[in-house]
Coordinates of C-alpha atoms in Angstrom, one line a residue:
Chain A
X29 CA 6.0 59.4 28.6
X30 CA 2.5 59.3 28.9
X31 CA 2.2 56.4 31.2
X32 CA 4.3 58.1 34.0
X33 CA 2.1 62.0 33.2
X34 CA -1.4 60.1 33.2
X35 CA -0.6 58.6 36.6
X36 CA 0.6 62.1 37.5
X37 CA -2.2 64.1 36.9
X38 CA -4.4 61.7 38.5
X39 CA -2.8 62.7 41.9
X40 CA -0.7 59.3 42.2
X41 CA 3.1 59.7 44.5
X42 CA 5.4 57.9 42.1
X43 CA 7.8 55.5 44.2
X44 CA 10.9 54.1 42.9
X45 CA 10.9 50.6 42.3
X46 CA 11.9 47.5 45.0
X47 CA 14.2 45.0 43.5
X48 CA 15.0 42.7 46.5
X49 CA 12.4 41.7 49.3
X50 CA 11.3 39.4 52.1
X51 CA 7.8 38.3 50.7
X52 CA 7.4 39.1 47.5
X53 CA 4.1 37.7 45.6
X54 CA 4.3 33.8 45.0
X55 CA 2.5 34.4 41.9
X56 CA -0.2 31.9 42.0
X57 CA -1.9 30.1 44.7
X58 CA 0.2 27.0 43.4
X59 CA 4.0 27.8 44.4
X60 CA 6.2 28.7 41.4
X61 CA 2.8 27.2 39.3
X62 CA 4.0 29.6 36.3
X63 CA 8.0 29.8 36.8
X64 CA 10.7 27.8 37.1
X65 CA 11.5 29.5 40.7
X66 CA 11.2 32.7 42.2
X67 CA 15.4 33.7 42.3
X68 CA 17.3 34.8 45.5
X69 CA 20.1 36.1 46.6
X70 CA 22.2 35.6 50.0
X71 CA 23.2 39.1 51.6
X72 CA 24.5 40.0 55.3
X73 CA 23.1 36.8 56.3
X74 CA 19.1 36.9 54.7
X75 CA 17.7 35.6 51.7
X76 CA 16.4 37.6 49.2
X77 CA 14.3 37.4 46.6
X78 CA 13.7 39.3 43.2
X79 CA 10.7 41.3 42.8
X80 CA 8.0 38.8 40.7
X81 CA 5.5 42.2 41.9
X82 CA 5.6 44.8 44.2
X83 CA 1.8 43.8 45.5
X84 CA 2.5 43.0 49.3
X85 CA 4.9 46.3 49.0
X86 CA 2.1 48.2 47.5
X87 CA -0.1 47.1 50.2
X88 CA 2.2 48.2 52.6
X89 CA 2.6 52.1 51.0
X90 CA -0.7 52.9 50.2
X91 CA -1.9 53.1 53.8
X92 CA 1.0 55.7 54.1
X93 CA -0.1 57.8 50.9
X94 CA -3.3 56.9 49.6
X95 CA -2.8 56.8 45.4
X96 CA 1.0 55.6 44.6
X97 CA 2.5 54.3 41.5
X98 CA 5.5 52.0 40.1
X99 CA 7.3 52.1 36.9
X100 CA 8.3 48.5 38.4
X101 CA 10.8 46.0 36.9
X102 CA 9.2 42.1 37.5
X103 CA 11.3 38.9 37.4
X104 CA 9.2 36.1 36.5
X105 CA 11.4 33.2 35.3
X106 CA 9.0 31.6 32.7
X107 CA 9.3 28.0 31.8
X108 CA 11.1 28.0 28.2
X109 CA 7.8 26.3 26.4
X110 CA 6.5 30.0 27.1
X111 CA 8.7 31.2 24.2
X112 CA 5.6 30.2 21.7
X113 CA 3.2 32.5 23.5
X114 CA 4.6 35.4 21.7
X115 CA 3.7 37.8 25.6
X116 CA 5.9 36.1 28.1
X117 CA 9.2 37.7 29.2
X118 CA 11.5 36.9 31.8
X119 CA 11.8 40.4 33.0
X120 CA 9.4 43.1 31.9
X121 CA 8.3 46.2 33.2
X122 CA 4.6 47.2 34.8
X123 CA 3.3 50.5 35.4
X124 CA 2.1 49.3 39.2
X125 CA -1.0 51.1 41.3
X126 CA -2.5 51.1 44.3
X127 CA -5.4 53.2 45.6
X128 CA -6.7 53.3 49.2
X129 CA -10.1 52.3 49.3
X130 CA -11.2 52.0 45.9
X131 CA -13.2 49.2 44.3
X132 CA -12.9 47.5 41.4
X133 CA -15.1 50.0 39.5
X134 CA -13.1 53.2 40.5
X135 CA -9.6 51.0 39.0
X136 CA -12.2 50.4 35.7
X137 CA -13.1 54.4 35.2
X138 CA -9.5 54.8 35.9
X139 CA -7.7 52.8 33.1
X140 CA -10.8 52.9 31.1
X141 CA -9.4 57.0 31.1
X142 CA -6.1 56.2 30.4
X143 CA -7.3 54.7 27.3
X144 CA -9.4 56.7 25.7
X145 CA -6.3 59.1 26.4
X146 CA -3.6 56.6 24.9
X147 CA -4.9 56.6 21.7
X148 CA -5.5 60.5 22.0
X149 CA -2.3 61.4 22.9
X150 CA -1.0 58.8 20.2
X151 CA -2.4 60.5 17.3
X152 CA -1.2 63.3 18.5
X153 CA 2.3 62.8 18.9
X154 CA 3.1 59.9 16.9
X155 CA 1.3 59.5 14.0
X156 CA 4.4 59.7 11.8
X157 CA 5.9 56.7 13.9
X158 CA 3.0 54.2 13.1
X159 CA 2.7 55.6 9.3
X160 CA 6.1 54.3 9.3
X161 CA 5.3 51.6 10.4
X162 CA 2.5 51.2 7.8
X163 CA -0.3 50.8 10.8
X164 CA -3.0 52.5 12.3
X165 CA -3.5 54.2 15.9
X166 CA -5.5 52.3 17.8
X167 CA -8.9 53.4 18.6
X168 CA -9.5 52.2 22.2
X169 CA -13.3 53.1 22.9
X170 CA -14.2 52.3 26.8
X171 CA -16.1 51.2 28.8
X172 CA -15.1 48.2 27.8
X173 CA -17.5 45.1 28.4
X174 CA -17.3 43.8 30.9
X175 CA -17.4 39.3 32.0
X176 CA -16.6 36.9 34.2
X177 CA -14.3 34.3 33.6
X178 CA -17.6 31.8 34.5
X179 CA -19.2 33.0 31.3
X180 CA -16.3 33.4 29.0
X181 CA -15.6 29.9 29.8
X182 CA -18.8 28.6 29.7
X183 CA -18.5 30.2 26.0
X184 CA -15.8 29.9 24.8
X185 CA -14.2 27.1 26.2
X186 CA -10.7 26.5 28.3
X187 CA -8.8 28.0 26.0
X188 CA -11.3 31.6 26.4
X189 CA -8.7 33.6 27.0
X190 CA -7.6 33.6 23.4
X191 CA -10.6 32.7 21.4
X192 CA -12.7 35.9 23.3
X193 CA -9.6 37.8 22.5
X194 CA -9.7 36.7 18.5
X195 CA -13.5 37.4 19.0
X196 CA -13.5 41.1 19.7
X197 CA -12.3 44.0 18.1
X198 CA -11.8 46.2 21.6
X199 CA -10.3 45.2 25.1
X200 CA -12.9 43.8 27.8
X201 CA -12.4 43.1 31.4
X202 CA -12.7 39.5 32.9
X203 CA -13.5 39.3 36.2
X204 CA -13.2 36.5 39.2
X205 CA -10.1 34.0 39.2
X206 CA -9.0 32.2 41.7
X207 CA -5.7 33.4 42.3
X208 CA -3.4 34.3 45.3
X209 CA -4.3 34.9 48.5
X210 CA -4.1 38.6 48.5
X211 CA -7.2 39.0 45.7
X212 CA -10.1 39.4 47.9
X213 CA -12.9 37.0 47.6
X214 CA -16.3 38.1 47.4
X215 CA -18.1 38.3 51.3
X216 CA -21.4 37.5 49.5
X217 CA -20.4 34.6 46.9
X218 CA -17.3 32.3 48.3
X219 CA -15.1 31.2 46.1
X220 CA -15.6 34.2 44.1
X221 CA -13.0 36.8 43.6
X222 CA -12.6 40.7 43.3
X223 CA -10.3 40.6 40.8
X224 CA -9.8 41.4 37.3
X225 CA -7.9 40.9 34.1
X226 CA -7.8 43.1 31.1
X227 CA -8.1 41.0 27.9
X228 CA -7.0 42.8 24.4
X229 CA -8.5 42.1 21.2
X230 CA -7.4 40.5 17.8
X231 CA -5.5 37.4 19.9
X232 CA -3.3 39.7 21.7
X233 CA -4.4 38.6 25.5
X234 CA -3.9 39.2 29.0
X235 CA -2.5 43.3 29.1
X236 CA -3.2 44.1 32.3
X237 CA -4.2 42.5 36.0
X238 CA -5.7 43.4 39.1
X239 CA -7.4 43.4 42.3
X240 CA -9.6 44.3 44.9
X241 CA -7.1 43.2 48.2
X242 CA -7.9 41.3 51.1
X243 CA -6.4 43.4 54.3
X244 CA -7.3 41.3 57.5
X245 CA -4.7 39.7 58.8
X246 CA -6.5 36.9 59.8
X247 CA -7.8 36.1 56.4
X248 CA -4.3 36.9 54.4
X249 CA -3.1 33.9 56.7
X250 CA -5.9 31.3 56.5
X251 CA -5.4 32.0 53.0
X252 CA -1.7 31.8 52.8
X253 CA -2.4 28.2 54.9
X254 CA -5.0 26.9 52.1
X255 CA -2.5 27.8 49.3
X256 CA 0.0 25.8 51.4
X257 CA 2.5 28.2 51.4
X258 CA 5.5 28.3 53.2
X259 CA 5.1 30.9 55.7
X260 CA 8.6 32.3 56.6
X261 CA 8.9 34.1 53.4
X262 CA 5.9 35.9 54.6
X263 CA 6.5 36.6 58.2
X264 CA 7.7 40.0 57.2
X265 CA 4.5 40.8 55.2
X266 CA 2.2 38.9 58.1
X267 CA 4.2 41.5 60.6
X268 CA 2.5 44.6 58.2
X269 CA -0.8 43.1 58.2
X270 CA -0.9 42.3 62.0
X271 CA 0.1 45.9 62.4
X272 CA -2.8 47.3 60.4
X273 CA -3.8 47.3 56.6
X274 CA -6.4 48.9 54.6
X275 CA -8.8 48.5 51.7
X276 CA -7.4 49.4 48.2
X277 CA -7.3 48.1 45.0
X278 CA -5.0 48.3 42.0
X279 CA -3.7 46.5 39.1
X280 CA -0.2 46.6 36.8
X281 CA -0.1 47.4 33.4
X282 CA 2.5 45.2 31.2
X283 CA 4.2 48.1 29.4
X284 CA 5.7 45.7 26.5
X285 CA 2.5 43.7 26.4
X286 CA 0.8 47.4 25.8
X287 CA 3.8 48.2 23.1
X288 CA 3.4 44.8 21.7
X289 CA -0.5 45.5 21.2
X290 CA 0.0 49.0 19.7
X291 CA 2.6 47.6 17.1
X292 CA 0.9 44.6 16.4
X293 CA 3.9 42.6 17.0
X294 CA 4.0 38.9 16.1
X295 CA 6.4 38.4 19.4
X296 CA 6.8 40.8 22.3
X297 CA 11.0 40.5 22.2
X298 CA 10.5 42.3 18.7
X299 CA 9.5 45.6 21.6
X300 CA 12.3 45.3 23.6
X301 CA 15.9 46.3 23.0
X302 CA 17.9 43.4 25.0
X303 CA 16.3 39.8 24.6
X304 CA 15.0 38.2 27.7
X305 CA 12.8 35.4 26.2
X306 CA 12.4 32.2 28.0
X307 CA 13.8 29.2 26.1
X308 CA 16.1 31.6 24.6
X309 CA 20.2 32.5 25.7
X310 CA 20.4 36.2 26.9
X311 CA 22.2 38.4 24.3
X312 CA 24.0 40.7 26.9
Chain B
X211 CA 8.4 64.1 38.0
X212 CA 10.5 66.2 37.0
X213 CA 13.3 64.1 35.7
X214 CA 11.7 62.1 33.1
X215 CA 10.0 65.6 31.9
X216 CA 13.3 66.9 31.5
X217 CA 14.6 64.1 29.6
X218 CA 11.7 63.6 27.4
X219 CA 11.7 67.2 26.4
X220 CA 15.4 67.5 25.7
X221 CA 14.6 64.5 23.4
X222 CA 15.5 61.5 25.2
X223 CA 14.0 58.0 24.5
X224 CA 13.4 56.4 27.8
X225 CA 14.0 52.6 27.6
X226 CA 12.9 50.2 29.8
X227 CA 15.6 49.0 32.5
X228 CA 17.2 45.7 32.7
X229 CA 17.9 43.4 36.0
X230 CA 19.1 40.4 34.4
X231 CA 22.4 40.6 32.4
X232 CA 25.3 38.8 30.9
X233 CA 28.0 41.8 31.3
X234 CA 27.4 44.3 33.9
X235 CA 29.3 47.3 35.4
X236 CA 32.4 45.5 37.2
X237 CA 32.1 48.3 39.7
X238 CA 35.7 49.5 39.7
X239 CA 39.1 48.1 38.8
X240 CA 39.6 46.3 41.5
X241 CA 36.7 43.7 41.6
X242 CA 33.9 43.8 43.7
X243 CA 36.5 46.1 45.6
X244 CA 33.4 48.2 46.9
X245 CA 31.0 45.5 47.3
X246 CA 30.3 42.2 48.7
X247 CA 29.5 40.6 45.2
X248 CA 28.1 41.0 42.3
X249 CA 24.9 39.0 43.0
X250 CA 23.5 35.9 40.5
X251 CA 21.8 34.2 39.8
X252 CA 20.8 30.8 37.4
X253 CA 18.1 30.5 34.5
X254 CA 18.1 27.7 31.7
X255 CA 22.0 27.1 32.3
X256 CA 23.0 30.4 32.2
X257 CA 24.6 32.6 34.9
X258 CA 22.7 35.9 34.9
X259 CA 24.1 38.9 37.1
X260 CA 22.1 41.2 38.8
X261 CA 22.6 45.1 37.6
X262 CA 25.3 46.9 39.0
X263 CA 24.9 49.5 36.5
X264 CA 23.2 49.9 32.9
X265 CA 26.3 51.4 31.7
X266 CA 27.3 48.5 28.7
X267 CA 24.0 48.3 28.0
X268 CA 23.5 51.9 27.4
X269 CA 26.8 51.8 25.0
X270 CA 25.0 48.9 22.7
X271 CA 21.5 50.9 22.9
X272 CA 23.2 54.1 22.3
X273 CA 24.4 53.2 18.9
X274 CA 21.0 53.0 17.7
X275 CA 18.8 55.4 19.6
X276 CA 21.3 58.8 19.7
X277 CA 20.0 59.7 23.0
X278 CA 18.7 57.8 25.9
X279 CA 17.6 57.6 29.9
X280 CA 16.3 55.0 31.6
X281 CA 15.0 55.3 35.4
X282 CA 17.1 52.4 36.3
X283 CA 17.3 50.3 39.4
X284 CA 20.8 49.1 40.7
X285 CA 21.8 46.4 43.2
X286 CA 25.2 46.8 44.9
X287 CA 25.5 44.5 47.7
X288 CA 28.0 47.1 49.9
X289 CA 30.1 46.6 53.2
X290 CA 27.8 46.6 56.3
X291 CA 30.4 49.5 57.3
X292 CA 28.7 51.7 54.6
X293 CA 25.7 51.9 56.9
X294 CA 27.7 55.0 58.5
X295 CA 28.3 57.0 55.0
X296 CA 25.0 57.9 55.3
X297 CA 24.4 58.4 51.5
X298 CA 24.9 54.4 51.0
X299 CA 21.8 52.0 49.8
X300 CA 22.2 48.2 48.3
X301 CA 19.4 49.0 45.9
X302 CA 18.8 52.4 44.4
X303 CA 17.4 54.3 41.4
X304 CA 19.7 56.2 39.1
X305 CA 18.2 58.7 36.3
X306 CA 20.9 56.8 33.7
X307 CA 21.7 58.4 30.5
X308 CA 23.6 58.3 27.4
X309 CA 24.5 60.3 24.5
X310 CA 26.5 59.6 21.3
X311 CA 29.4 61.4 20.2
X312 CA 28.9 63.7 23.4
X313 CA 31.6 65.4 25.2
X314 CA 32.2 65.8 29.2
X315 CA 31.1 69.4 28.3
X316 CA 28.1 68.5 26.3
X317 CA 26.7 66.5 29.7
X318 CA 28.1 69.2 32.0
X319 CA 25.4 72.0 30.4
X320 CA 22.7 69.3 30.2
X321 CA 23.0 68.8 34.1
X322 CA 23.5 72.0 34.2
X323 CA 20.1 73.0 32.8
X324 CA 18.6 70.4 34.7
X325 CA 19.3 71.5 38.0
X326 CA 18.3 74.9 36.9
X327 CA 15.1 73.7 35.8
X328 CA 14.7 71.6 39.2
X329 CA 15.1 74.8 41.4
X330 CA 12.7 76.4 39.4
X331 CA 10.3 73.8 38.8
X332 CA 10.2 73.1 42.8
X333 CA 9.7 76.8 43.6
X334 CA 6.9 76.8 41.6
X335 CA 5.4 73.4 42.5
X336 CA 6.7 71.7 45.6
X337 CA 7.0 74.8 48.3
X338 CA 4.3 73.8 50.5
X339 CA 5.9 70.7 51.1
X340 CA 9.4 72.5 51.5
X341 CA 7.6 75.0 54.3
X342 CA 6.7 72.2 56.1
X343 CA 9.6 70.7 56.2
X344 CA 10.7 73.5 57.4
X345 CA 13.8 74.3 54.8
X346 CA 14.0 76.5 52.3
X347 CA 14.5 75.2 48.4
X348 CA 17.8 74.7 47.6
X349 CA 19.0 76.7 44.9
X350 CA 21.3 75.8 42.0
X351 CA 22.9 78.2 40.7
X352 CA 25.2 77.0 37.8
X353 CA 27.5 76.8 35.6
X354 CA 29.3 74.7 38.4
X355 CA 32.9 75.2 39.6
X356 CA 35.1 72.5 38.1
X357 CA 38.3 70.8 39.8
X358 CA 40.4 68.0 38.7
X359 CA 40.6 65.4 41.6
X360 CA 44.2 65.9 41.5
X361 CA 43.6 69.6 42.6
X362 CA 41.4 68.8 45.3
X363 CA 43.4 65.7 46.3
X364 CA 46.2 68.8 46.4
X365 CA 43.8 71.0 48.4
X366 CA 41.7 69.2 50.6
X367 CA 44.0 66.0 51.1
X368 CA 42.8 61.8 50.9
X369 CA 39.5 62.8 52.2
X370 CA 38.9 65.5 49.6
X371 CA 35.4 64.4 48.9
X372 CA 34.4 65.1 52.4
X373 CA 36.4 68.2 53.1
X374 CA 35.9 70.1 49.7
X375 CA 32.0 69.1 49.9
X376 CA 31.9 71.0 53.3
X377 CA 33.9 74.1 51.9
X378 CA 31.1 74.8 49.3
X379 CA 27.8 76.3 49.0
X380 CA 27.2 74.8 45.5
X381 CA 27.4 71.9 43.4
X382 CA 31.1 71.5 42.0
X383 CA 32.6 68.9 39.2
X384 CA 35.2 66.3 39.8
X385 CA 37.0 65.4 37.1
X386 CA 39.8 62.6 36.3
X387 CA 39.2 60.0 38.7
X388 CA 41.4 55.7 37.6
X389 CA 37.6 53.9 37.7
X390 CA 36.3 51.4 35.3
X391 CA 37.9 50.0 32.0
X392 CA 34.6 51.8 30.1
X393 CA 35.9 55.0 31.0
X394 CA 37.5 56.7 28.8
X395 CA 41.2 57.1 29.3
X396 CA 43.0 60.8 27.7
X397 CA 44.6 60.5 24.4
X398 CA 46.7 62.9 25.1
X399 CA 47.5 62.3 28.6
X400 CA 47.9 58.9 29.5
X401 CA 47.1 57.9 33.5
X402 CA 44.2 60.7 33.1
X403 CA 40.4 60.2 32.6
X404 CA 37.4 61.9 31.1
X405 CA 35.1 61.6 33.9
X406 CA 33.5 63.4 36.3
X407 CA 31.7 63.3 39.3
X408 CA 29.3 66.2 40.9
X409 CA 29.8 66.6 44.5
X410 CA 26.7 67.9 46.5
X411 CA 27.9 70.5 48.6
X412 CA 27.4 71.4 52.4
X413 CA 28.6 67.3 53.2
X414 CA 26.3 65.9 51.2
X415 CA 29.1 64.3 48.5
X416 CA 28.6 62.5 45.3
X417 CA 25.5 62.6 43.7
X418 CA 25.7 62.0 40.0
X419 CA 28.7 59.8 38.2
X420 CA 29.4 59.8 34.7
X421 CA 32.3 59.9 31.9
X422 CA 32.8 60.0 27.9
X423 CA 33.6 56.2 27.3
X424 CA 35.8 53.8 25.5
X425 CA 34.6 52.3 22.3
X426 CA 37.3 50.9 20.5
X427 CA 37.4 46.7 21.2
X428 CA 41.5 46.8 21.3
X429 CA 41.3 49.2 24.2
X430 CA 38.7 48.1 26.1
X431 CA 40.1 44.3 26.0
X432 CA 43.3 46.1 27.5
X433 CA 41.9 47.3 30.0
X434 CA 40.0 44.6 31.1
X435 CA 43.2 42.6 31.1
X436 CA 44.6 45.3 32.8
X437 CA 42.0 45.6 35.7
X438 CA 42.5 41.7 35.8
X439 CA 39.0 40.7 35.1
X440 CA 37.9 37.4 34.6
X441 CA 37.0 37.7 31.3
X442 CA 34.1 35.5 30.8
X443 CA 31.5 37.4 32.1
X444 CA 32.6 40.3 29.5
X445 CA 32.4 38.1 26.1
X446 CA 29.2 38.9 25.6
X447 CA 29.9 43.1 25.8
X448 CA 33.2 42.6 24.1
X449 CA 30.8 40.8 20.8
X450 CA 29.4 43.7 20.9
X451 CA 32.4 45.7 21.0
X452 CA 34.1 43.9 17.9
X453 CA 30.9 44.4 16.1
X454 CA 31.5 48.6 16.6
X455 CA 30.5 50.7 19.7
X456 CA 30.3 54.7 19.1
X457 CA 31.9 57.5 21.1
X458 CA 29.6 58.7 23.7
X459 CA 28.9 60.1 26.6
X460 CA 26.9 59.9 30.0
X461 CA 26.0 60.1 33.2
X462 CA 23.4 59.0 35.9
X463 CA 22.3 60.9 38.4
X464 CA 21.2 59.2 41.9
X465 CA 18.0 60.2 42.5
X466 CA 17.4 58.7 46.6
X467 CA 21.1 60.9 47.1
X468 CA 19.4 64.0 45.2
X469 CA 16.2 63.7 47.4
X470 CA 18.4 63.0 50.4
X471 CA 20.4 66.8 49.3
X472 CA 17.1 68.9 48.7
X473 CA 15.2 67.1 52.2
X474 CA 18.7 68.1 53.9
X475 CA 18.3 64.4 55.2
X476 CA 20.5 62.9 57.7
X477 CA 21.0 59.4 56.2
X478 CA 19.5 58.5 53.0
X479 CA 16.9 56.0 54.5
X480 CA 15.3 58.7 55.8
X481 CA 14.1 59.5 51.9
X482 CA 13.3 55.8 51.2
X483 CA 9.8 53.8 52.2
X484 CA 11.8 50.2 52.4
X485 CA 14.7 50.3 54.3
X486 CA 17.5 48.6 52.4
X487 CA 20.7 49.9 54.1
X488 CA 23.9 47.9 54.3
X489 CA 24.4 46.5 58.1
X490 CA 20.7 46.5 58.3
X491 CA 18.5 44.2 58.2
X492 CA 15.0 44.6 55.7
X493 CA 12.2 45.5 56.7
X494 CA 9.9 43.5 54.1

């Protein structure tokens, strides 16, 4: 697969996945803002919760090995009303990197390569698949522009996200949210972040997201604090970063969001083989 | 890495994996009888298990797709007592595959090959990191000998796995063991099974399970009757079952109790970066 070679030949370790963990990411400074609840599991006496993202986990390997990667299964039990989105799935795969101290740019000039090599390695090997299909290859031609959320909003309204995507024709990054703790906020402009999403075109959204990190342990927990957090499913986590983290930055890249995009599928269950849409029973 | 290489070029279609699932691997006829439980968990009214094995989910996918891997995470909550096996983790990565209308002989010389390949492929790529390890780089030599477990049950005694594992330089097959309902049962021999295990040699034991499976709804509702299984977790395979599975064929190979063989580890942790070992508490 081209995913899993790309990563390969950039000198990334590939680790096998974590399904079950301590502190796993609370996806969004407001607990559970996007889910119904983050799911555990009793064993030998702990609680356990599924994987949402392997993020505090990555931060935790990369000090170890410097460029890693995750073909990483996520749990994120959507709220059913996310059915009509046509991108959310209760479980979904991410293609999940780290790299010890890099910036946002260096993660840009990395997927901005993988890319331009996507759509190279798709004519190449699978024309006949999208001639069946009766579409064309895309054509992804990075860099891709490049704005922050403060403009695209200030453009485009609340709902940016989808009228900037209807409004171009090739992905573009949008920088600075204000997300979980563990997206590093800008030392020269508080209450702006070093993060990053990017956006594909023709209404398709949010493909991939990102982050410069925060690694001091004393920021991680006045952070944790301001989100209001509890802090026991974190104590493990708040152990590693006592102990020592580093810089890095990575992001994940939704692999059925990407295969959704490439198809130009109305709804991203019509990519995957068993349904796991929310507001919808489970087939098997 | 090697594995998915080897699968993509012998024309495999890597599918995504699945956590979440109506029907999944029972884990023996005996419930539960190696495990704590079968973990769940709850999502819009629905009672979703945690995967055991892709196993009925390969059988549906199979009968569209021919052949197919997936690099798939499984959760088995085990006895803390497994701790002392040393080749024992509650979540783990299995290189799963399926294949219709193979034989056990058609996924014997695919394995075969692929341990060929891996020898081969680690020579020429991995021996500085063999060297300082200090160990050479195992080499399989197949076609691997093949018992019946009644043979080495007859050989070795109860503990055959152990014993017969410790009498051999190489690889062997272990074939016929009472497992599963999904496994298929000899036509012509009733009481007798066409599965197979491969045994690591020098201690090491099991490293790869697999069998040619059931597909006919009439016997596979048997057996489940037979293995006393409450049924209900099971109506959503046995749909699919009435609807018309395929013969097949399959195998996955465990890919923390491979790397445990080649590193000539002493417990399987040892090969992991998060420690999730029965009896032992995690680490994050």
């Amino acid at each position: 697969m081209y995913t899993v070679r790309f990563f390969h030949d950039s000198g990334f370790t590939q680790l096998m996945p974590v399904m079950l963990g301590k502190s796993v990411d609370p996806l969004g400074p407001d607990p559970g803002s996007s889910v119904v609840k983050i799911p555990e599991i009793e064993y030998q006496g702990e609680k356990l919760r599924l994987t949402t993202s392997m993020i505090l986990h990555k931060q935790v390997a990369v000090k170890g090995i410097g460029r890693i990667f995750i073909m990483s299964p996520n749990i994120r039990l959507e709220r059913a009303e996310r059915k009509e989105s046509g991108r959310h799935l209760f479980e979904f795969t991410q293609a999940d990197f780290e790299m010890s101290g890099a910036k946002k740019d260096d993660v840009f000039g990395l997927l901005e390569d993988y890319y331009r090599g996507l759509s190279e390695f798709l004519a190449r090997e699978a024309s006949e698949e999208f001639e069946a299909l009766g579409i064309g290859i895309f054509e992804f031609k990075p860099p891709f522009k490049r704005y922050t959320t403060h403009e695209l909003f200030d453009k485009y309204g609340e709902d940016w996200e989808r009228q900037a995507s209807l409004a171009h024709d090739q992905p573009f990054w949008a920088i600075c949210y204000k997300r979980e703790f563990y997206d590093k906020e800008d030392p020269k402009e508080e209450g702006h972040f070093l993060n990053y999403d990017l956006i594909y075109p023709e209404g398709f959204g949010e493909g991939i997201s990102g982050a410069e990190r925060e690694h001091e342990f004393e920021v991680i927990h006045r952070k944790i604090k301001r989100d209001k957090l509890d802090l026991s499913p974190y104590a493990t986590y708040l152990k590693f970063a006592k102990a020592g983290l580093i810089p890095s930055a990575g992001a994940g890249i939704g692999m059925e969001r990407l295969a959704r995009f490439l198809s130009k599928s109305k709804h991203i269950s019509e990519v995957t083989l068993f349904r796991r849409v929310p507001g919808m029973p489970v087939d098997i």
